[in-house]
Short mmCIF file of C-alpha atoms in Angstrom, two decimals:
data_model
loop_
_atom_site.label_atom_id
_atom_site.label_comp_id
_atom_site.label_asym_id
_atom_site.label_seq_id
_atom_site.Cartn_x
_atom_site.Cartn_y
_atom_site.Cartn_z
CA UNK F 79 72.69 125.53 88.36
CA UNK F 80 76.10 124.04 88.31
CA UNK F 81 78.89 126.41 88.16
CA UNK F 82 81.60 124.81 85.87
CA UNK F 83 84.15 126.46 87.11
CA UNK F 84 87.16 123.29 86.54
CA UNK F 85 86.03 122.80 83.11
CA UNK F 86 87.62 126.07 81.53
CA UNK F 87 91.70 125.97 81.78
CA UNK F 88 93.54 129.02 83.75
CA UNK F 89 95.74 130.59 81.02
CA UNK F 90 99.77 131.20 82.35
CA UNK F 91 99.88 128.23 84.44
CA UNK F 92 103.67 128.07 85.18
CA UNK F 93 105.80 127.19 87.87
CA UNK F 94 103.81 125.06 90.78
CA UNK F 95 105.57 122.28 91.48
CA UNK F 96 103.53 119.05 91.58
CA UNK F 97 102.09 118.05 94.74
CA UNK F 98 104.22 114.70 95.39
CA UNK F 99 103.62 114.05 99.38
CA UNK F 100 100.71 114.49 101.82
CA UNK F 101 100.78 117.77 103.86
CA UNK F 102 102.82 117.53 106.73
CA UNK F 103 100.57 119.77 108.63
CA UNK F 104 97.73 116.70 107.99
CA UNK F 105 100.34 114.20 109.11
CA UNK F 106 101.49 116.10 112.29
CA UNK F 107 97.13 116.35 113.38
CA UNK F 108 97.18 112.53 112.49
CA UNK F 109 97.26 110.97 116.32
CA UNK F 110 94.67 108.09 115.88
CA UNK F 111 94.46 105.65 113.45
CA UNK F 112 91.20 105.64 111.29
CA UNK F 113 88.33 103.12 112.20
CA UNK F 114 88.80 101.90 108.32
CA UNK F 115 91.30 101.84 106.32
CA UNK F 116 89.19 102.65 102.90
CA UNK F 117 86.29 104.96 102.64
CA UNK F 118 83.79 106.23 99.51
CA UNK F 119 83.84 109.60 97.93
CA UNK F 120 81.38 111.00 95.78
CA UNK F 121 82.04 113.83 93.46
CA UNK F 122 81.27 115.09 90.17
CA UNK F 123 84.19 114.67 87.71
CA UNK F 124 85.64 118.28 88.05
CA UNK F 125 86.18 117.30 91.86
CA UNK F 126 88.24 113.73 91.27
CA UNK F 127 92.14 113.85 92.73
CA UNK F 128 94.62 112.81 89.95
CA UNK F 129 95.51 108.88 90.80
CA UNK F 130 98.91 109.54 91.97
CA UNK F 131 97.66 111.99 94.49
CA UNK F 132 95.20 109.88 96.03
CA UNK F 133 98.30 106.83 96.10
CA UNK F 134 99.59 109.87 97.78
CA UNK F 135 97.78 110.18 100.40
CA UNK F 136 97.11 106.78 101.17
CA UNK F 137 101.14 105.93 101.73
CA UNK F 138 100.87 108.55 104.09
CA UNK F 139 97.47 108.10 105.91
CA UNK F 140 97.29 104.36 105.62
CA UNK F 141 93.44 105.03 104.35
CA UNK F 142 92.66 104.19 100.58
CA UNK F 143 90.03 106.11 98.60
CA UNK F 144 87.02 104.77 96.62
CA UNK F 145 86.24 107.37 94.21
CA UNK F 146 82.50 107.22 92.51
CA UNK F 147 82.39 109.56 90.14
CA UNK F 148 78.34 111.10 90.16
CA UNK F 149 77.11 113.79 87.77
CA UNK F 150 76.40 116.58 90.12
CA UNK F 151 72.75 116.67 89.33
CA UNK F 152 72.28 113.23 90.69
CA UNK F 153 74.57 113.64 93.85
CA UNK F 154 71.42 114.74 96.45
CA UNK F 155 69.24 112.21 94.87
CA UNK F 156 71.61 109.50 95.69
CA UNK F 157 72.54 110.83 99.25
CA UNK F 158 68.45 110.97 100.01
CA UNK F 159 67.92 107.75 98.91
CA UNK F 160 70.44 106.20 100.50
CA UNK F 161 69.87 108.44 103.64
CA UNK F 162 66.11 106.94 103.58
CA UNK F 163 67.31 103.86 104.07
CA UNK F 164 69.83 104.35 106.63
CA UNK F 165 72.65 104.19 104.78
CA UNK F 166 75.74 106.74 103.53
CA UNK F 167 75.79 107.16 99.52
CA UNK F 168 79.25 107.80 100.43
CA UNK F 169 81.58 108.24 103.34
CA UNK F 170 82.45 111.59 102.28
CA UNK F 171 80.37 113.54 99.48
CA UNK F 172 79.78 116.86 97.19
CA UNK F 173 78.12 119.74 99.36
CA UNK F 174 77.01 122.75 97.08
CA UNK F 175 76.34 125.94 98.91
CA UNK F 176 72.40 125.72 98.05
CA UNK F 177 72.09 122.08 99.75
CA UNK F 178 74.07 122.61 103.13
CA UNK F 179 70.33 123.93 104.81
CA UNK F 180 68.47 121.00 103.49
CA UNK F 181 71.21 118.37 104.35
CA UNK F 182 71.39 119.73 107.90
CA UNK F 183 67.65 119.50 108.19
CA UNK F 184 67.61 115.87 107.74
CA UNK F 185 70.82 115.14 109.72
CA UNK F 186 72.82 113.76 106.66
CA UNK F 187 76.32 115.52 107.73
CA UNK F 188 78.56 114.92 110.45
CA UNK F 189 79.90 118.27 112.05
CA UNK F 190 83.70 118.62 111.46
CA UNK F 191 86.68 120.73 113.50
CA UNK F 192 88.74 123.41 112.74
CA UNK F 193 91.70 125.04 113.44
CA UNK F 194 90.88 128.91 113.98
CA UNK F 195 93.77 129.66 111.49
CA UNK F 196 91.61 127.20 108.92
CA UNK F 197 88.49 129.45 109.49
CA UNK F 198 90.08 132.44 109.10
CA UNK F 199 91.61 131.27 106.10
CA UNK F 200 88.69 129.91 104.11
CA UNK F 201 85.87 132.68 104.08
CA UNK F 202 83.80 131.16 102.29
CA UNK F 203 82.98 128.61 105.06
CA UNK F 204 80.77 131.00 106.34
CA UNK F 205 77.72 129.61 103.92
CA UNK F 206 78.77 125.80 105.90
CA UNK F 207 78.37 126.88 108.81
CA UNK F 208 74.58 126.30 110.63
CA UNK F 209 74.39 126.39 114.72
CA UNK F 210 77.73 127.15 114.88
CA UNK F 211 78.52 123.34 113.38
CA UNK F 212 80.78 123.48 110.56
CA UNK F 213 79.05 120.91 108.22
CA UNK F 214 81.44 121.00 104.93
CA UNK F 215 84.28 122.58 103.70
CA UNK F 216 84.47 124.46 100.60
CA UNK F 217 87.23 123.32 97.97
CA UNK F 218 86.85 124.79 94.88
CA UNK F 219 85.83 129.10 94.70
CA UNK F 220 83.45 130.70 92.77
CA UNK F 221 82.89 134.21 94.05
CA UNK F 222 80.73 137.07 92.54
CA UNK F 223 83.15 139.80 90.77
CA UNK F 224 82.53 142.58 88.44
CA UNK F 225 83.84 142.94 84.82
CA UNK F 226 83.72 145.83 82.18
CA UNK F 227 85.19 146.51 78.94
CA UNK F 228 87.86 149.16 79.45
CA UNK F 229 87.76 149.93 75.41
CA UNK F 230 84.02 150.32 74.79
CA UNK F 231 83.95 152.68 78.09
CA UNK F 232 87.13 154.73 76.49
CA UNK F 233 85.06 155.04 73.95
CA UNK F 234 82.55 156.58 75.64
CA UNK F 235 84.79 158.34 77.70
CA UNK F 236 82.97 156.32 81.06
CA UNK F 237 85.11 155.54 84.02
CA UNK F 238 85.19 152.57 86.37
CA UNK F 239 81.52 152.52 87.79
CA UNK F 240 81.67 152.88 91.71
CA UNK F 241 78.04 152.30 92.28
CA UNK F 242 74.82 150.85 90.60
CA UNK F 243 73.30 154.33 89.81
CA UNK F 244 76.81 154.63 87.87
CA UNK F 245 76.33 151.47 86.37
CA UNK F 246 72.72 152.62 85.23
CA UNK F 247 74.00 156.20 83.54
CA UNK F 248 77.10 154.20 82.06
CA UNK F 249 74.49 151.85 80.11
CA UNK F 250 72.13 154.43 78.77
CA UNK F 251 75.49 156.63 77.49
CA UNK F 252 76.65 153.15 75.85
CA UNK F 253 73.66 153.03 74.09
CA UNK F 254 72.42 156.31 73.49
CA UNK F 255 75.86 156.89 71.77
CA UNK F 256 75.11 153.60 69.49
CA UNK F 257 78.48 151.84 71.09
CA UNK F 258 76.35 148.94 71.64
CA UNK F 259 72.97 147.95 71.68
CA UNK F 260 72.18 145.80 75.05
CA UNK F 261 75.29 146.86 77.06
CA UNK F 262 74.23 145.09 80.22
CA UNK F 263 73.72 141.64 80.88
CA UNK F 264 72.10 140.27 83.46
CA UNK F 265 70.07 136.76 83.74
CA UNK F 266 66.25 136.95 83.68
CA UNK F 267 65.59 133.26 82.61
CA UNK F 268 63.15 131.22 85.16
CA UNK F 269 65.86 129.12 86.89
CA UNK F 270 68.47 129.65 90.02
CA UNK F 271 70.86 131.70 88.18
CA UNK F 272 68.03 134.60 88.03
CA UNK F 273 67.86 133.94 91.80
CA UNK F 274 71.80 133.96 92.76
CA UNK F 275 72.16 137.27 90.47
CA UNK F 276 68.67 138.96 92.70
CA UNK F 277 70.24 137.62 95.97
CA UNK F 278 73.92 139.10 95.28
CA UNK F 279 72.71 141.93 93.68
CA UNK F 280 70.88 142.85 96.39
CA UNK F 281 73.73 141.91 99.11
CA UNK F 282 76.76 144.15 96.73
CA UNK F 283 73.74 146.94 97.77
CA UNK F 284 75.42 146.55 101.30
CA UNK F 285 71.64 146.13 102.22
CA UNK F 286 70.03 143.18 103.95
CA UNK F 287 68.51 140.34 101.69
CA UNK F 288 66.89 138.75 104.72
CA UNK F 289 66.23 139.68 107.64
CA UNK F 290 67.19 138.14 111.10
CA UNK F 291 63.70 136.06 111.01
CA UNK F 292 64.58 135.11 107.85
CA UNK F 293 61.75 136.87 106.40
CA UNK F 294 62.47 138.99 103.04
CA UNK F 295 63.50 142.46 103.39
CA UNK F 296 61.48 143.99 101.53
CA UNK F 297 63.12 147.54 101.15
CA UNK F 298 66.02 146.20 100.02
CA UNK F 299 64.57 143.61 97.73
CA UNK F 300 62.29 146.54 95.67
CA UNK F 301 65.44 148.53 95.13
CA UNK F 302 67.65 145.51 93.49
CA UNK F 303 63.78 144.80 91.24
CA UNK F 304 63.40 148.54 90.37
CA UNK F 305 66.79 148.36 89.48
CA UNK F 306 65.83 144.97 87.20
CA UNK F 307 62.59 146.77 85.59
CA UNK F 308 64.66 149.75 84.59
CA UNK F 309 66.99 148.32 82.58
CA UNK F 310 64.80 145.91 80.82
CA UNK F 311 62.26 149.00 79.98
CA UNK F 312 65.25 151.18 78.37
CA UNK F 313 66.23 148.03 76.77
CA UNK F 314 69.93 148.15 77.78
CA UNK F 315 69.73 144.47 78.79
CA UNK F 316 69.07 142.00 75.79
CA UNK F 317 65.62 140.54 75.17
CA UNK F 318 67.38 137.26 74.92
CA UNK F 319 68.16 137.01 78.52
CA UNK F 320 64.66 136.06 79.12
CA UNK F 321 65.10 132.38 77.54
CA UNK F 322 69.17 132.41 77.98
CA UNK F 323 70.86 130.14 80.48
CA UNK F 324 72.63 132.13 82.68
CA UNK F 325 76.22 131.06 81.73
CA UNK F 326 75.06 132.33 78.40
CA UNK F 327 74.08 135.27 79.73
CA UNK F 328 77.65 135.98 80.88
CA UNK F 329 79.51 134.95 77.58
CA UNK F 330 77.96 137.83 76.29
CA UNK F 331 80.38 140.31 77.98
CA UNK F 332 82.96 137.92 76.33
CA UNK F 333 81.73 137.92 72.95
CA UNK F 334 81.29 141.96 73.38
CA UNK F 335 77.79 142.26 73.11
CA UNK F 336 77.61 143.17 76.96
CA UNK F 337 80.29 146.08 78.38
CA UNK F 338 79.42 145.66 82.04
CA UNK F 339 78.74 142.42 84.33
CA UNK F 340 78.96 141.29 87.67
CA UNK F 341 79.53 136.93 87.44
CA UNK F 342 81.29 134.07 88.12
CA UNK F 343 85.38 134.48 88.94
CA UNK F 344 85.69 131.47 86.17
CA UNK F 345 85.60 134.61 83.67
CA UNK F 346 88.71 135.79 84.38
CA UNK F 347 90.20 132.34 82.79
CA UNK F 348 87.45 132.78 79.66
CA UNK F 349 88.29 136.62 79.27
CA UNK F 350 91.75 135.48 78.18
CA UNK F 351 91.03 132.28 76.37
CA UNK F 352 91.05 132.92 72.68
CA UNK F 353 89.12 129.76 72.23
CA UNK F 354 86.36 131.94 73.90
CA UNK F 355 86.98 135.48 73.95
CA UNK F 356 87.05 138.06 71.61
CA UNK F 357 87.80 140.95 74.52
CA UNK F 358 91.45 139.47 74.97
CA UNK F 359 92.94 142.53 76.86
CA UNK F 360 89.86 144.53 76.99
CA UNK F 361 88.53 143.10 80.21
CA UNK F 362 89.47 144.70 83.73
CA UNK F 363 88.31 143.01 86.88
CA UNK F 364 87.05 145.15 89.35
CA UNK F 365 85.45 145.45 93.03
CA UNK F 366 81.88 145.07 92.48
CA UNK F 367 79.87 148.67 93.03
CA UNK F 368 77.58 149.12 95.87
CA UNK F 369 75.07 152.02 96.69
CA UNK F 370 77.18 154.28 97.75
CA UNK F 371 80.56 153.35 97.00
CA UNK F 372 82.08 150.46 96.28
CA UNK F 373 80.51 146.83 97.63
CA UNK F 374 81.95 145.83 101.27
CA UNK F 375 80.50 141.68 100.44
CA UNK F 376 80.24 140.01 97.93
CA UNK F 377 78.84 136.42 97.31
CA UNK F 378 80.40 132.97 97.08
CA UNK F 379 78.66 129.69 95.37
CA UNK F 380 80.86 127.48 96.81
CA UNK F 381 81.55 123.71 96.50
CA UNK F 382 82.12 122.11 99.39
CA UNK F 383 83.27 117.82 100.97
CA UNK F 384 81.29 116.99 103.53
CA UNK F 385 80.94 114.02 106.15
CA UNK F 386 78.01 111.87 106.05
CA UNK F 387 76.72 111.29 109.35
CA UNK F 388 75.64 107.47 108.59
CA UNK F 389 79.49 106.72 107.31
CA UNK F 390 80.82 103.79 109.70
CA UNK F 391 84.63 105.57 108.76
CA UNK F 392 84.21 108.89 110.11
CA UNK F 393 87.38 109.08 111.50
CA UNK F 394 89.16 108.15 108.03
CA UNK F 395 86.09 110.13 106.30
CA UNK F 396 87.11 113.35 108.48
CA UNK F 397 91.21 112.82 107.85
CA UNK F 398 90.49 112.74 103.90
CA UNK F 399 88.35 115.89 104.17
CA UNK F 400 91.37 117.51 105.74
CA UNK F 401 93.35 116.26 103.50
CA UNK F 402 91.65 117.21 100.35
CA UNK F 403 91.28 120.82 101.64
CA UNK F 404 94.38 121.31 102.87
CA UNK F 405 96.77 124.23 101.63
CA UNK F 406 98.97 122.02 99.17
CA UNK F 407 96.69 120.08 97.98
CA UNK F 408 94.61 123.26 97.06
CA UNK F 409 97.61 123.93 95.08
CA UNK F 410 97.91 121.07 93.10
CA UNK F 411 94.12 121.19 92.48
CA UNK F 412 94.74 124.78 91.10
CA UNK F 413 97.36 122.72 88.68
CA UNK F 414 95.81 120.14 87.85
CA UNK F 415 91.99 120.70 87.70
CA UNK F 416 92.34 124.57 87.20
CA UNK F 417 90.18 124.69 90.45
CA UNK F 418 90.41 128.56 92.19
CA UNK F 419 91.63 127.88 96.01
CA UNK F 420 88.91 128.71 98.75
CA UNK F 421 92.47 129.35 101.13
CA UNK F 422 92.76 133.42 100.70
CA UNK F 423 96.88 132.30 101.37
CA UNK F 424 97.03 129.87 98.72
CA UNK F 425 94.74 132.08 96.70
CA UNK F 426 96.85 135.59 97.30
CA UNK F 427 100.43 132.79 96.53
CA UNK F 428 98.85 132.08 92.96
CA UNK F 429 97.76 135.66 92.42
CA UNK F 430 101.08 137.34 93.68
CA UNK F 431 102.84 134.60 91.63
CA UNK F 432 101.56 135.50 88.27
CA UNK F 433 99.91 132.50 87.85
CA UNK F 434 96.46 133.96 87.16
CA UNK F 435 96.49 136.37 84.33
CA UNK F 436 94.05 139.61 84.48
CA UNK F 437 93.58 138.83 88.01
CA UNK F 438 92.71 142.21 88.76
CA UNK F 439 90.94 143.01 91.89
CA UNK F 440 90.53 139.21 92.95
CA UNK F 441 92.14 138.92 95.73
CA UNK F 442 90.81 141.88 97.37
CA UNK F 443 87.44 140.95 96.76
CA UNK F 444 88.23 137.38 97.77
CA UNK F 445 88.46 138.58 101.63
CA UNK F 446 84.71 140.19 100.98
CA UNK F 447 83.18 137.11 101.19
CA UNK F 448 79.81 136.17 103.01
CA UNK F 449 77.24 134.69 103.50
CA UNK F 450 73.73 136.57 102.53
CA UNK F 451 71.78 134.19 105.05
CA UNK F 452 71.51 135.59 108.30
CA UNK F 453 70.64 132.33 109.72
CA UNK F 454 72.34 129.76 107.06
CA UNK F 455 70.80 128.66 103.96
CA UNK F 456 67.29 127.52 104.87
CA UNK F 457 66.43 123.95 104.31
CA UNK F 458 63.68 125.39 101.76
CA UNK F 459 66.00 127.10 99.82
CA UNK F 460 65.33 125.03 96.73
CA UNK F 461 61.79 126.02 96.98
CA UNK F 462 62.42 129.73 97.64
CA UNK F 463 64.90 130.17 94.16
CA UNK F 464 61.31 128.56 92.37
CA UNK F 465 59.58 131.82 94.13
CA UNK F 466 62.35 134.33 93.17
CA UNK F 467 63.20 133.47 89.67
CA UNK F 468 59.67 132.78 88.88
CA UNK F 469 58.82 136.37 90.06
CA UNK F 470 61.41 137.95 88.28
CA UNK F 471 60.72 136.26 84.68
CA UNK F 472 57.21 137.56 84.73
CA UNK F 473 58.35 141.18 85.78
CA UNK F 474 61.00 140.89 83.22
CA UNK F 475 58.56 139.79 80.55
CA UNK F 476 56.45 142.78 81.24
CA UNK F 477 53.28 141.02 83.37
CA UNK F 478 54.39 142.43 86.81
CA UNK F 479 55.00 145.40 88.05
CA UNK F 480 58.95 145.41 90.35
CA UNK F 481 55.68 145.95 93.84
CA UNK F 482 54.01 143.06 92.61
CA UNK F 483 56.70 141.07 92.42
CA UNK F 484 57.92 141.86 95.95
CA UNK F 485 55.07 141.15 97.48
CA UNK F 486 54.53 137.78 95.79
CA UNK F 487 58.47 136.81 96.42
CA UNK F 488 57.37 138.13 100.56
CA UNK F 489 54.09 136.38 101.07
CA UNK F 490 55.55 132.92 99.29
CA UNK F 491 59.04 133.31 101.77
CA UNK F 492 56.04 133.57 104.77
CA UNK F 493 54.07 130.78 103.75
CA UNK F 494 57.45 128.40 103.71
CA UNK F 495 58.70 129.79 107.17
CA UNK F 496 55.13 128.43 108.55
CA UNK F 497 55.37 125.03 107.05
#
């Protein structure tokens, strides 16, 4: 599931100075000194301060950091089993968007505080927030966007799609006029990218994915499936997809097999990578369509620093988190681990700045942001993406019908809401 969004460098990366001192704005909050001096962090390698940053910090903050580098597959395993035993992993840890339901469930993060100006700046911390508790704080971005090739529509004299019905007649003229052969690409393999792609499809629809009782709505759900079915049956999505990982899915757009997508913002970077593209210039990235005009949300699969509630540093613990997603050191991340700012101001600085190239409509469908969840992501989430993408693969190989495979994705949702 993980979204490898530091491993691909941002092309045209000129001009940030290097982030030398600790944000005075974390300073000037600093009133009480921490209950230790040196605190754990957990984080996959992506997520790891440069040395000199984290010598940084402690000069200024007095409090020295322990890094342990974890693979982020093992992270929650780790966190459980220590958890189980009444211990932290880690004074402070990784928190991806899909785990923040499940953590709060078994009280393994310590709710943090922020400034109203910090909320309104990070949208994305919507998807961290349960009960009104703010339970992590996203560091890294990784909204949904939409991306189509501006030559192979030229050449099919198409226009930017505005909605999905658009994006449906746009396909079948692609193909029909034998400019390519599966110009949509879309995931349809049996794991959670098939499941993020239903759920933010269905939320760019500007429809309810859940409802309030966090039951599935249903309505809303057929239309993003009927949607699915269709362009499997006409063949305008490739066969492939069905076995294909879904990063693989979206390289096809950058190896021009695919003219239309809606993915991960990390392709903006890869569309202008020559070590990966072969649409250099071709690309333009757009506002995502919606059902009747353009999409008013969009989707984030955030990563997020977290708290844990068993740390015996929480002060210190809570000081670093502020630290490490604070505005300048969101820069330097952006410099130094090519790592897309969840702060819409330091965001909109790199954008207006030049320093992402093709940026296109990014920073206005950075402030879409939300969270699908009416209620937070459920603590059975895990086991709900096994329903969805399980549903999906069989409809997309042909043994459901898009009816069947709402009503097994609604029943399955009902039978985890009782448990």
């Amino acid at each position: 599931m993980k979204k490898n969004f530091f491993t691909y460098s941002l092309l045209a990366l000129a001009g940030i100075t290097f982030f030398t001192g600790c944000s005075k704005e974390i300073s000037e909050k600093t009133t009480q000194n921490p209950k230790s001096t040196e605190i754990s962090f957990m984080i996959p390698d992506w997520g790891v301060p440069p040395q000199a940053m984290l010598d940084e910090f402690q000069n200024e903050s007095g409090i020295k950091v322990n890094i342990e580098t974890v693979s982020w597959d093992d992270i929650r395993n780790k966190i459980a089993i220590a958890a189980n035993g009444k211990k932290a992993a880690a004074d402070v840890f990784e928190v991806d968007w899909s785990w923040v339901g499940e953590f709060n469930s078994a009280n393994w993060l310590e709710p943090l505080t922020l400034s109203q100006e910090d909320i309104k700046d990070i949208p994305s911390l919507s998807t961290f927030i349960l009960n009104e508790k703010i339970l992590a704080v996203p560091y890294a971005n990784d909204f949904r966007i939409a991306y189509y090739n501006t030559e192979l529509y030229k050449s099919a004299d198409l226009k930017e799609p505005q909605t999905w019905n658009d994006v449906a007649k746009n396909m079948e003229t692609l193909r029909q006029k034998n400019i390519l052969k599966y110009p949509y690409t879309f995931p349809l393999n049996a794991n959670e990218g098939t499941t993020t792609s239903f759920i933010w499809m269905t939320f760019l629809r500007d429809g309810k994915v859940f409802n309030d009782d966090n039951t599935l709505n249903k309505e809303n759900a057929l239309k993003t499936l009927n949607f699915i079915d269709e362009m499997v049956k006409k063949e305008l999505i490739n066969p492939a997809n069905l076995t294909m990982s879904a990063i693989d899915t979206y390289r096809e757009l950058l190896s021009k097999d695919a003219a239309f997508m809606v993915g991960p913002t990390s392709f903006i970077a890869r569309a202008t990578d020559p070590n990966q593209s072969k649409v250099i210039g071709e690309i333009e990235v757009i506002v995502p369509p919606g059902e009747n005009g353009k999409a008013t949300q969009t989707m984030a699969l955030t990563e997020a620093v977290g708290v844990s509630s068993l740390s015996e540093n929480k002060e210190a613990a809570k000081k670093f988190v502020e630290w490490y997603t604070s505005k300048k050191t969101q820069k330097a991340f952006f410099k130094e681990l090519s790592a897309i700012p969840t702060r819409t101001s330091v965001l909109n600085e790199v954008i207006d700045a030049g320093e992402i190239n093709n940026s296109g409509a990014m920073k206005e469908v950075s402030l879409l942001v939300k969270s699908p969840f009416p209620n937070g992501v459920p603590a059975y989430y895990a086991e709900m993406s096994n329903i969805i993408y399980n549903a999906i693969n069989k409809m997309a190989s042909g043994n459901i019908t898009p009816e069947v495979a709402v009503e097994e994705i609604d029943s399955k949702i009902k039978g985890l809401l009782q448990k």
